[in-house]
mmCIF file of C-alpha atoms and ligand atoms in Angstrom:
data_model
loop_
_atom_site.group_PDB
_atom_site.id
_atom_site.type_symbol
_atom_site.label_atom_id
_atom_site.label_comp_id
_atom_site.label_asym_id
_atom_site.label_seq_id
_atom_site.Cartn_x
_atom_site.Cartn_y
_atom_site.Cartn_z
ATOM 1 C CA MET P 2 9.576 15.224 -29.037
ATOM 2 C CA ILE P 3 8.284 15.473 -25.557
ATOM 3 C CA GLY P 4 10.782 16.176 -22.816
ATOM 4 C CA GLU P 5 10.750 13.740 -19.927
ATOM 5 C CA LYS P 6 10.691 15.766 -16.780
ATOM 6 C CA THR P 7 12.391 14.393 -13.765
ATOM 7 C CA MET P 8 10.263 13.866 -10.761
ATOM 8 C CA SER P 9 10.566 16.457 -8.057
ATOM 9 C CA GLU P 10 10.631 14.152 -5.147
ATOM 10 C CA ASN P 11 8.501 14.842 -2.169
ATOM 11 C CA VAL P 12 10.131 13.026 0.668
ATOM 12 C CA SER P 13 8.374 14.303 3.688
ATOM 13 C CA GLY P 14 6.431 13.325 6.694
ATOM 14 C CA ASP P 15 3.903 16.076 6.214
ATOM 15 C CA PRO P 16 3.184 17.977 3.070
ATOM 16 C CA GLN P 17 2.153 21.563 3.657
ATOM 17 C CA ILE P 18 -1.475 21.657 4.468
ATOM 18 C CA GLN P 19 -3.417 24.730 3.509
ATOM 19 C CA THR P 20 -5.017 26.352 6.486
ATOM 20 C CA GLN P 21 -8.046 27.744 4.707
ATOM 21 C CA ALA P 22 -11.091 25.526 4.649
ATOM 22 C CA GLU P 23 -10.552 25.343 0.906
ATOM 23 C CA LYS P 24 -10.738 22.141 -1.022
ATOM 24 C CA LYS P 25 -8.720 19.469 0.707
ATOM 25 C CA LYS P 26 -5.738 17.990 -1.044
ATOM 26 C CA VAL P 27 -6.368 14.604 -2.546
ATOM 27 C CA MET P 28 -4.447 11.456 -1.705
ATOM 28 C CA LEU P 29 -4.799 8.085 -3.396
ATOM 29 C CA SER P 30 -3.233 4.689 -3.037
ATOM 30 C CA GLY P 31 -3.928 1.163 -4.210
ATOM 31 C CA ILE P 32 -3.022 -2.085 -2.533
ATOM 32 C CA GLN P 33 -3.058 -5.456 -4.214
ATOM 33 C CA PRO P 34 -5.123 -8.102 -2.456
ATOM 34 C CA SER P 35 -2.542 -10.696 -3.412
ATOM 35 C CA GLY P 36 -1.592 -11.750 0.107
ATOM 36 C CA ASP P 37 -2.812 -11.501 3.658
ATOM 37 C CA LEU P 38 -1.968 -8.246 5.405
ATOM 38 C CA HIS P 39 0.805 -8.474 7.967
ATOM 39 C CA LEU P 40 2.516 -6.535 10.722
ATOM 40 C CA GLY P 41 4.923 -4.930 8.228
ATOM 41 C CA ASN P 42 1.990 -3.509 6.232
ATOM 42 C CA TYR P 43 0.345 -2.312 9.431
ATOM 43 C CA LEU P 44 3.279 -0.656 11.208
ATOM 44 C CA GLY P 45 4.839 0.549 7.964
ATOM 45 C CA ALA P 46 1.777 2.114 6.390
ATOM 46 C CA ILE P 47 -1.796 1.431 7.462
ATOM 47 C CA ILE P 48 -1.260 2.704 11.008
ATOM 48 C CA ASN P 49 -0.770 6.219 9.589
ATOM 49 C CA TRP P 50 -3.723 6.259 7.260
ATOM 50 C CA GLY P 51 -6.548 6.880 9.714
ATOM 51 C CA ALA P 52 -4.896 10.067 10.941
ATOM 52 C CA ARG P 53 -4.789 11.538 7.458
ATOM 53 C CA SER P 54 -8.474 11.418 6.738
ATOM 54 C CA ASP P 55 -9.247 14.772 8.314
ATOM 55 C CA GLU P 56 -6.558 16.614 6.403
ATOM 56 C CA PHE P 57 -6.916 14.968 3.023
ATOM 57 C CA ASP P 58 -9.573 13.667 0.747
ATOM 58 C CA CYS P 59 -8.387 10.056 0.644
ATOM 59 C CA PHE P 60 -9.060 7.294 -1.846
ATOM 60 C CA TYR P 61 -7.845 3.781 -1.028
ATOM 61 C CA PHE P 62 -8.669 0.867 -3.256
ATOM 62 C CA MET P 63 -8.089 -2.878 -3.534
ATOM 63 C CA ALA P 64 -6.156 -3.213 -6.785
ATOM 64 C CA ASP P 65 -7.737 -6.490 -7.861
ATOM 65 C CA LEU P 66 -7.297 -5.769 -11.583
ATOM 66 C CA HIS P 67 -3.553 -5.653 -10.973
ATOM 67 C CA THR P 68 -3.602 -8.855 -8.974
ATOM 68 C CA ILE P 69 -4.555 -11.070 -11.928
ATOM 69 C CA THR P 70 -1.316 -10.226 -13.751
ATOM 70 C CA VAL P 71 -0.154 -13.201 -11.670
ATOM 71 C CA ARG P 72 -2.393 -16.275 -11.598
ATOM 72 C CA GLN P 73 -4.817 -16.265 -8.642
ATOM 73 C CA GLU P 74 -7.257 -18.730 -7.168
ATOM 74 C CA PRO P 75 -10.636 -17.034 -7.764
ATOM 75 C CA ALA P 76 -12.265 -17.909 -4.417
ATOM 76 C CA LYS P 77 -9.159 -16.784 -2.540
ATOM 77 C CA LEU P 78 -8.906 -13.516 -4.434
ATOM 78 C CA ARG P 79 -12.533 -12.725 -3.633
ATOM 79 C CA GLN P 80 -12.081 -13.596 0.027
ATOM 80 C CA ARG P 81 -8.858 -11.626 0.371
ATOM 81 C CA THR P 82 -10.338 -8.559 -1.270
ATOM 82 C CA LEU P 83 -13.193 -8.495 1.236
ATOM 83 C CA GLU P 84 -10.928 -9.384 4.160
ATOM 84 C CA GLN P 85 -8.590 -6.572 3.249
ATOM 85 C CA LEU P 86 -11.428 -4.097 3.151
ATOM 86 C CA ALA P 87 -12.641 -5.325 6.559
ATOM 87 C CA LEU P 88 -9.129 -5.025 7.951
ATOM 88 C CA TYR P 89 -8.723 -1.467 6.740
ATOM 89 C CA ILE P 90 -11.884 -0.492 8.522
ATOM 90 C CA ALA P 91 -10.790 -2.390 11.628
ATOM 91 C CA CYS P 92 -7.421 -0.596 11.513
ATOM 92 C CA GLY P 93 -9.227 2.726 11.818
ATOM 93 C CA LEU P 94 -9.995 3.795 8.263
ATOM 94 C CA ASP P 95 -13.457 5.260 8.538
ATOM 95 C CA PRO P 96 -15.425 4.543 5.331
ATOM 96 C CA GLU P 97 -17.429 7.714 5.874
ATOM 97 C CA LYS P 98 -14.323 9.874 5.838
ATOM 98 C CA ASN P 99 -12.358 7.924 3.214
ATOM 99 C CA THR P 100 -13.422 6.542 -0.129
ATOM 100 C CA LEU P 101 -12.698 2.819 0.098
ATOM 101 C CA PHE P 102 -13.430 0.856 -3.033
ATOM 102 C CA ILE P 103 -12.698 -2.206 -5.127
ATOM 103 C CA GLN P 104 -10.934 -1.334 -8.384
ATOM 104 C CA SER P 105 -12.833 -3.765 -10.630
ATOM 105 C CA GLN P 106 -16.118 -2.183 -9.506
ATOM 106 C CA VAL P 107 -15.150 1.136 -11.063
ATOM 107 C CA PRO P 108 -14.990 0.425 -14.823
ATOM 108 C CA ALA P 109 -13.240 3.726 -15.602
ATOM 109 C CA HIS P 110 -9.931 2.175 -14.438
ATOM 110 C CA ALA P 111 -9.908 -0.447 -17.182
ATOM 111 C CA GLN P 112 -11.249 2.066 -19.704
ATOM 112 C CA LEU P 113 -8.644 4.750 -19.082
ATOM 113 C CA GLY P 114 -6.030 2.020 -18.708
ATOM 114 C CA TRP P 115 -6.532 1.053 -22.344
ATOM 115 C CA VAL P 116 -6.300 4.646 -23.559
ATOM 116 C CA LEU P 117 -3.090 5.224 -21.628
ATOM 117 C CA GLU P 118 -1.540 2.041 -22.997
ATOM 118 C CA CYS P 119 -1.696 3.813 -26.334
ATOM 119 C CA TYR P 120 0.313 6.688 -24.873
ATOM 120 C CA THR P 121 2.936 4.577 -23.131
ATOM 121 C CA GLN P 122 5.977 3.424 -25.041
ATOM 122 C CA PHE P 123 7.154 -0.173 -25.276
ATOM 123 C CA GLY P 124 10.610 0.979 -24.262
ATOM 124 C CA GLU P 125 9.352 2.720 -21.144
ATOM 125 C CA LEU P 126 7.517 -0.377 -19.963
ATOM 126 C CA SER P 127 10.532 -2.567 -20.705
ATOM 127 C CA ARG P 128 12.591 -0.534 -18.248
ATOM 128 C CA MET P 129 10.308 -1.094 -15.264
ATOM 129 C CA THR P 130 12.161 -3.045 -12.609
ATOM 130 C CA GLN P 131 8.987 -4.616 -11.221
ATOM 131 C CA PHE P 132 8.229 -6.070 -14.662
ATOM 132 C CA LYS P 133 11.752 -7.444 -14.915
ATOM 133 C CA ASP P 134 11.528 -8.967 -11.421
ATOM 134 C CA LYS P 135 8.072 -10.456 -11.861
ATOM 135 C CA SER P 136 8.748 -11.888 -15.304
ATOM 136 C CA GLU P 137 11.850 -13.491 -13.862
ATOM 137 C CA LYS P 138 9.743 -15.021 -11.075
ATOM 138 C CA HIS P 139 6.845 -16.172 -13.245
ATOM 139 C CA LYS P 140 8.626 -17.330 -16.379
ATOM 140 C CA ASP P 141 5.667 -19.454 -17.474
ATOM 141 C CA ASN P 142 3.240 -16.532 -17.499
ATOM 142 C CA ILE P 143 4.793 -13.327 -18.815
ATOM 143 C CA ASN P 144 1.492 -11.920 -19.995
ATOM 144 C CA ALA P 145 0.636 -8.621 -21.684
ATOM 145 C CA GLY P 146 -1.123 -7.407 -18.536
ATOM 146 C CA LEU P 147 2.033 -7.788 -16.494
ATOM 147 C CA PHE P 148 3.862 -5.721 -19.076
ATOM 148 C CA ALA P 149 1.189 -3.010 -19.380
ATOM 149 C CA TYR P 150 0.514 -2.860 -15.628
ATOM 150 C CA PRO P 151 2.107 0.599 -15.187
ATOM 151 C CA SER P 152 -0.325 2.110 -17.726
ATOM 152 C CA LEU P 153 -3.220 0.787 -15.662
ATOM 153 C CA MET P 154 -1.587 2.158 -12.544
ATOM 154 C CA ALA P 155 -1.255 5.533 -14.292
ATOM 155 C CA ALA P 156 -4.995 5.381 -15.013
ATOM 156 C CA ASP P 157 -5.747 4.497 -11.362
ATOM 157 C CA ILE P 158 -3.932 7.596 -10.294
ATOM 158 C CA LEU P 159 -4.848 10.153 -12.946
ATOM 159 C CA LEU P 160 -8.600 9.473 -12.740
ATOM 160 C CA TYR P 161 -8.736 11.050 -9.274
ATOM 161 C CA ARG P 162 -6.443 14.052 -9.817
ATOM 162 C CA PRO P 163 -4.547 13.369 -6.578
ATOM 163 C CA ASP P 164 -1.952 15.764 -5.191
ATOM 164 C CA TYR P 165 -0.067 12.936 -3.521
ATOM 165 C CA VAL P 166 0.330 9.228 -4.076
ATOM 166 C CA PRO P 167 1.698 7.490 -0.989
ATOM 167 C CA VAL P 168 3.735 4.523 -2.180
ATOM 168 C CA GLY P 169 6.641 2.402 -1.086
ATOM 169 C CA GLU P 170 10.067 2.876 -2.556
ATOM 170 C CA ASP P 171 9.408 0.017 -5.023
ATOM 171 C CA GLN P 172 6.544 1.914 -6.687
ATOM 172 C CA LYS P 173 8.329 5.229 -7.235
ATOM 173 C CA GLN P 174 9.319 4.279 -10.754
ATOM 174 C CA HIS P 175 5.663 3.686 -11.642
ATOM 175 C CA VAL P 176 4.632 7.079 -10.298
ATOM 176 C CA GLU P 177 7.393 8.654 -12.329
ATOM 177 C CA LEU P 178 6.097 6.892 -15.450
ATOM 178 C CA THR P 179 2.595 8.150 -14.593
ATOM 179 C CA ARG P 180 3.911 11.692 -14.559
ATOM 180 C CA ASN P 181 5.605 11.224 -17.904
ATOM 181 C CA VAL P 182 2.513 9.739 -19.539
ATOM 182 C CA ALA P 183 0.329 12.522 -18.091
ATOM 183 C CA GLU P 184 2.681 15.217 -19.348
ATOM 184 C CA ARG P 185 2.836 13.619 -22.775
ATOM 185 C CA PHE P 186 -0.950 13.491 -22.961
ATOM 186 C CA ASN P 187 -1.306 17.065 -21.736
ATOM 187 C CA SER P 188 1.229 18.323 -24.236
ATOM 188 C CA ILE P 189 -0.936 16.955 -27.046
ATOM 189 C CA TYR P 190 -4.434 17.723 -25.743
ATOM 190 C CA GLY P 191 -4.059 20.543 -23.260
ATOM 191 C CA ASP P 192 -4.437 20.523 -19.530
ATOM 192 C CA VAL P 193 -6.315 17.265 -18.947
ATOM 193 C CA PHE P 194 -4.390 15.529 -16.173
ATOM 194 C CA LYS P 195 -3.064 16.856 -12.917
ATOM 195 C CA ILE P 196 0.563 15.832 -12.385
ATOM 196 C CA PRO P 197 0.810 13.884 -9.099
ATOM 197 C CA GLU P 198 3.685 13.724 -6.642
ATOM 198 C CA PRO P 199 4.838 10.524 -5.008
ATOM 199 C CA TYR P 200 4.624 10.757 -1.258
ATOM 200 C CA ILE P 201 7.170 8.710 0.540
ATOM 201 C CA ALA P 202 6.494 9.177 4.190
ATOM 202 C CA LYS P 203 9.464 9.221 6.504
ATOM 203 C CA THR P 204 7.279 8.031 9.293
ATOM 204 C CA GLY P 205 6.215 4.409 9.356
ATOM 205 C CA ALA P 206 8.525 1.716 10.477
ATOM 206 C CA ARG P 207 10.378 -0.602 8.189
ATOM 207 C CA ILE P 208 9.753 -4.039 9.631
ATOM 208 C CA TYR P 209 11.955 -7.014 8.788
ATOM 209 C CA GLY P 210 11.168 -10.734 8.868
ATOM 210 C CA LEU P 211 11.375 -12.362 12.297
ATOM 211 C CA THR P 212 13.409 -15.242 10.918
ATOM 212 C CA THR P 213 15.198 -13.189 8.246
ATOM 213 C CA PRO P 214 15.997 -9.808 9.831
ATOM 214 C CA ASP P 215 17.964 -8.789 6.738
ATOM 215 C CA SER P 216 14.962 -8.652 4.461
ATOM 216 C CA LYS P 217 11.560 -6.992 4.665
ATOM 217 C CA MET P 218 8.793 -8.907 6.442
ATOM 218 C CA SER P 219 7.094 -10.815 3.671
ATOM 219 C CA LYS P 220 4.213 -13.226 3.265
ATOM 220 C CA SER P 221 6.508 -15.496 1.278
ATOM 221 C CA ILE P 222 8.303 -16.442 4.503
ATOM 222 C CA PRO P 223 5.246 -17.130 6.697
ATOM 223 C CA GLU P 224 7.118 -18.381 9.767
ATOM 224 C CA GLY P 225 8.786 -14.987 10.134
ATOM 225 C CA CYS P 226 5.715 -13.005 9.190
ATOM 226 C CA VAL P 227 2.994 -11.995 11.646
ATOM 227 C CA PHE P 228 -0.332 -11.788 9.825
ATOM 228 C CA LEU P 229 -2.953 -9.410 11.167
ATOM 229 C CA MET P 230 -5.417 -12.295 11.398
ATOM 230 C CA ASP P 231 -3.041 -14.638 13.278
ATOM 231 C CA ASP P 232 -4.380 -15.831 16.625
ATOM 232 C CA PRO P 233 -2.473 -14.988 19.836
ATOM 233 C CA ASP P 234 -0.850 -18.440 20.176
ATOM 234 C CA THR P 235 0.520 -18.260 16.661
ATOM 235 C CA ILE P 236 1.889 -14.769 17.247
ATOM 236 C CA ALA P 237 3.507 -15.804 20.542
ATOM 237 C CA ARG P 238 5.131 -18.793 18.847
ATOM 238 C CA LYS P 239 6.488 -16.709 15.993
ATOM 239 C CA PHE P 240 8.081 -14.237 18.388
ATOM 240 C CA LYS P 241 9.557 -16.999 20.523
ATOM 241 C CA ARG P 242 11.227 -18.351 17.396
ATOM 242 C CA ALA P 243 12.382 -14.941 16.202
ATOM 243 C CA VAL P 244 16.039 -14.888 15.248
ATOM 244 C CA THR P 245 18.212 -12.931 17.632
ATOM 245 C CA ASP P 246 21.863 -12.232 17.168
ATOM 246 C CA SER P 247 24.754 -14.477 17.949
ATOM 247 C CA ASP P 248 26.965 -11.713 19.284
ATOM 248 C CA THR P 249 28.545 -12.355 22.669
ATOM 249 C CA GLU P 250 27.012 -9.496 24.658
ATOM 250 C CA ARG P 251 23.449 -10.888 24.331
ATOM 251 C CA CYS P 252 21.840 -7.698 25.521
ATOM 252 C CA VAL P 253 18.976 -5.625 24.175
ATOM 253 C CA ARG P 254 20.691 -2.804 22.307
ATOM 254 C CA PHE P 255 19.794 -1.075 19.042
ATOM 255 C CA ASP P 256 22.424 -1.699 16.392
ATOM 256 C CA ARG P 257 20.891 -2.282 13.018
ATOM 257 C CA GLU P 258 24.128 -3.384 11.415
ATOM 258 C CA ASN P 259 25.533 -5.813 13.959
ATOM 259 C CA LYS P 260 22.317 -6.808 15.726
ATOM 260 C CA PRO P 261 19.623 -6.832 13.027
ATOM 261 C CA GLY P 262 17.367 -9.354 14.787
ATOM 262 C CA VAL P 263 17.250 -7.553 18.140
ATOM 263 C CA SER P 264 17.023 -4.139 16.435
ATOM 264 C CA ASN P 265 14.026 -5.279 14.418
ATOM 265 C CA LEU P 266 12.270 -6.489 17.560
ATOM 266 C CA MET P 267 13.100 -3.208 19.289
ATOM 267 C CA ASN P 268 11.684 -1.304 16.361
ATOM 268 C CA ILE P 269 8.446 -3.287 16.549
ATOM 269 C CA TYR P 270 8.240 -2.781 20.322
ATOM 270 C CA SER P 271 8.974 0.913 19.989
ATOM 271 C CA THR P 272 6.410 1.506 17.240
ATOM 272 C CA VAL P 273 3.707 -0.350 19.129
ATOM 273 C CA THR P 274 4.353 1.081 22.621
ATOM 274 C CA GLY P 275 5.723 4.508 21.678
ATOM 275 C CA LYS P 276 8.782 3.906 23.886
ATOM 276 C CA SER P 277 12.165 5.144 22.716
ATOM 277 C CA PHE P 278 15.089 2.799 22.085
ATOM 278 C CA GLU P 279 16.818 4.124 25.215
ATOM 279 C CA GLU P 280 13.773 3.387 27.326
ATOM 280 C CA ILE P 281 13.590 -0.116 25.899
ATOM 281 C CA GLU P 282 17.284 -0.737 26.541
ATOM 282 C CA LYS P 283 16.762 0.305 30.146
ATOM 283 C CA GLU P 284 13.633 -1.760 30.568
ATOM 284 C CA PHE P 285 15.444 -4.941 29.517
ATOM 285 C CA GLU P 286 18.810 -4.221 31.062
ATOM 286 C CA GLY P 287 20.250 -7.378 32.559
ATOM 287 C CA LYS P 288 17.441 -9.474 31.098
ATOM 288 C CA GLY P 289 18.119 -11.886 28.280
ATOM 289 C CA TYR P 290 16.467 -12.378 24.924
ATOM 290 C CA GLY P 291 14.328 -15.053 26.584
ATOM 291 C CA VAL P 292 12.471 -12.292 28.438
ATOM 292 C CA PHE P 293 12.592 -9.727 25.654
ATOM 293 C CA LYS P 294 11.153 -11.806 22.810
ATOM 294 C CA PRO P 295 7.921 -12.877 24.583
ATOM 295 C CA ALA P 296 7.451 -9.303 25.806
ATOM 296 C CA VAL P 297 7.491 -8.016 22.222
ATOM 297 C CA GLY P 298 5.103 -10.827 21.276
ATOM 298 C CA GLU P 299 2.706 -9.846 24.074
ATOM 299 C CA CYS P 300 2.520 -6.211 23.066
ATOM 300 C CA VAL P 301 1.895 -7.171 19.434
ATOM 301 C CA ILE P 302 -0.843 -9.601 20.524
ATOM 302 C CA ASP P 303 -2.493 -6.824 22.551
ATOM 303 C CA THR P 304 -2.317 -4.414 19.630
ATOM 304 C CA LEU P 305 -3.651 -6.833 17.039
ATOM 305 C CA ARG P 306 -6.368 -8.429 19.174
ATOM 306 C CA PRO P 307 -8.992 -5.666 18.782
ATOM 307 C CA ILE P 308 -8.161 -5.327 15.071
ATOM 308 C CA ARG P 309 -8.584 -9.044 14.442
ATOM 309 C CA GLU P 310 -11.804 -9.205 16.426
ATOM 310 C CA GLU P 311 -13.280 -6.182 14.706
ATOM 311 C CA ALA P 312 -12.270 -7.437 11.255
ATOM 312 C CA SER P 313 -13.818 -10.864 11.947
ATOM 313 C CA ARG P 314 -17.017 -9.164 13.029
ATOM 314 C CA ILE P 315 -17.109 -6.984 9.896
ATOM 315 C CA ILE P 316 -16.438 -9.905 7.546
ATOM 316 C CA LYS P 317 -19.452 -11.719 8.944
ATOM 317 C CA ASP P 318 -21.597 -8.629 8.477
ATOM 318 C CA LYS P 319 -22.011 -9.067 4.728
ATOM 319 C CA ALA P 320 -24.689 -6.405 4.387
ATOM 320 C CA TYR P 321 -22.467 -3.791 6.016
ATOM 321 C CA LEU P 322 -19.428 -4.695 3.945
ATOM 322 C CA GLU P 323 -21.499 -4.576 0.804
ATOM 323 C CA SER P 324 -22.833 -1.145 1.705
ATOM 324 C CA VAL P 325 -19.263 0.070 2.196
ATOM 325 C CA TYR P 326 -17.959 -1.074 -1.171
ATOM 326 C CA LYS P 327 -21.109 -0.054 -3.035
ATOM 327 C CA ASN P 328 -20.933 3.384 -1.560
ATOM 328 C CA GLY P 329 -17.197 3.558 -2.242
ATOM 329 C CA ALA P 330 -17.612 2.498 -5.874
ATOM 330 C CA GLU P 331 -20.308 5.113 -6.373
ATOM 331 C CA ARG P 332 -18.257 7.891 -4.865
ATOM 332 C CA ALA P 333 -15.162 6.849 -6.792
ATOM 333 C CA SER P 334 -17.068 6.523 -10.070
ATOM 334 C CA ARG P 335 -18.440 10.009 -9.768
ATOM 335 C CA VAL P 336 -14.908 11.430 -9.784
ATOM 336 C CA ALA P 337 -13.400 8.907 -12.199
ATOM 337 C CA ASP P 338 -16.148 9.130 -14.819
ATOM 338 C CA ARG P 339 -15.670 12.862 -15.112
ATOM 339 C CA THR P 340 -11.981 12.461 -15.962
ATOM 340 C CA LEU P 341 -12.696 9.593 -18.351
ATOM 341 C CA ALA P 342 -15.358 11.615 -20.224
ATOM 342 C CA LYS P 343 -12.891 14.432 -20.684
ATOM 343 C CA VAL P 344 -10.241 12.060 -22.040
ATOM 344 C CA TYR P 345 -12.656 10.298 -24.413
ATOM 345 C CA LYS P 346 -13.698 13.647 -25.811
ATOM 346 C CA LYS P 347 -10.112 14.810 -26.272
ATOM 347 C CA VAL P 348 -8.988 11.727 -28.160
ATOM 348 C CA GLY P 349 -12.000 11.921 -30.489
ATOM 349 C CA PHE P 350 -14.487 9.268 -29.376
ATOM 350 C CA VAL P 351 -18.144 9.947 -30.219
ATOM 351 C CA SER P 352 -20.106 10.634 -27.051
ATOM 352 C CA LEU P 353 -23.320 8.740 -26.306
ATOM 353 C CA LYS P 354 -24.819 11.722 -24.510
HETATM 354 N N1 LIG Q 9 1.266 -1.183 -8.036
HETATM 355 C C1 LIG Q 9 0.985 -1.060 -6.636
HETATM 356 C C2 LIG Q 9 1.681 -2.217 -5.898
HETATM 357 O O1 LIG Q 9 1.956 -3.221 -6.486
HETATM 358 C C3 LIG Q 9 -0.483 -1.101 -6.352
HETATM 359 C C4 LIG Q 9 -1.191 -0.014 -7.080
HETATM 360 C C5 LIG Q 9 -1.995 -0.177 -8.153
HETATM 361 C C6 LIG Q 9 -1.135 1.377 -6.788
HETATM 362 N N2 LIG Q 9 -2.486 1.038 -8.546
HETATM 363 C C7 LIG Q 9 -1.983 1.994 -7.748
HETATM 364 C C8 LIG Q 9 -0.468 2.142 -5.830
HETATM 365 C C9 LIG Q 9 -2.154 3.393 -7.747
HETATM 366 C C10 LIG Q 9 -0.666 3.528 -5.824
HETATM 367 C C11 LIG Q 9 -1.491 4.129 -6.800
HETATM 368 O O2 LIG Q 9 1.935 -2.090 -4.718
#
């Protein structure tokens, strides 16, 4: 029987970076193009990505294969995938320095996904909380893909031999399963897969919904969610309608527990401007929420304006966008195909070459 190792968690802002000009450490993450990107995605994650590209060899992909585990409108999925790619570039991810690609354009994902399904146990998949949640939500479509999704995610990861996999808290269980499947495979066939670590960055703000400051900003509550492609008027309106707290003091003070609405706005303001909570409290001393809320809106509008404009420009430049994803798919395939060939050989498939 194969022992299930527990994951040695790597909760850190900065993993140790080797000083020698040796091979860079590899980082990989996938993002589902299932909804429009919003301020929570940006301030919580994407904002940090550009800075990493000098230290790490980074792979970021649009996980479109994963997206169809829930029914999608084809034209929308296509548009969102391209828009997301354009937004990443507009947010500062340089496609020369990072490998940006679309998952379905690198066939090795689906190919290794199948192999790994045969090394993942029914019981393991049944314990995944995301599967339980999603099958609860989509009772009319509990398909095999939804169930086997973590095996595909394991393939996404293991193909690139990453050192770190930056994910949100909700995906930790899937990275742990990836490690278990990789160790199981290695224990049968030798040292095929590198065992990855999840990378849960401490940095990156956790942004809550403007109308529901108790839960994460989410596309499912659009009136409290600022989308990166929203125009300035829409953003201003959403901030004006942001929920503040009904406490009697009505002042701008950080208190996550008793003043979740104001604290969330302060967090947004602080992340965008770099000001500390104390500085913000001082700045708005004696001024009411009626001054504070539009001020937060303004700074978000100023931050998102160049991103939106650049993304709109890139989306229209079809030839450029195509060159980015073609190049990305080629670069990704070169790495992924090598791992896949090794796996195919190990399990006993007859090679064409
Ligand atoms: N499952 C992830 C999510 O739903 C997306 C994803 C797919 C992913 N493959 C991945 C994340 C590989 C990291 C690594 O958010």
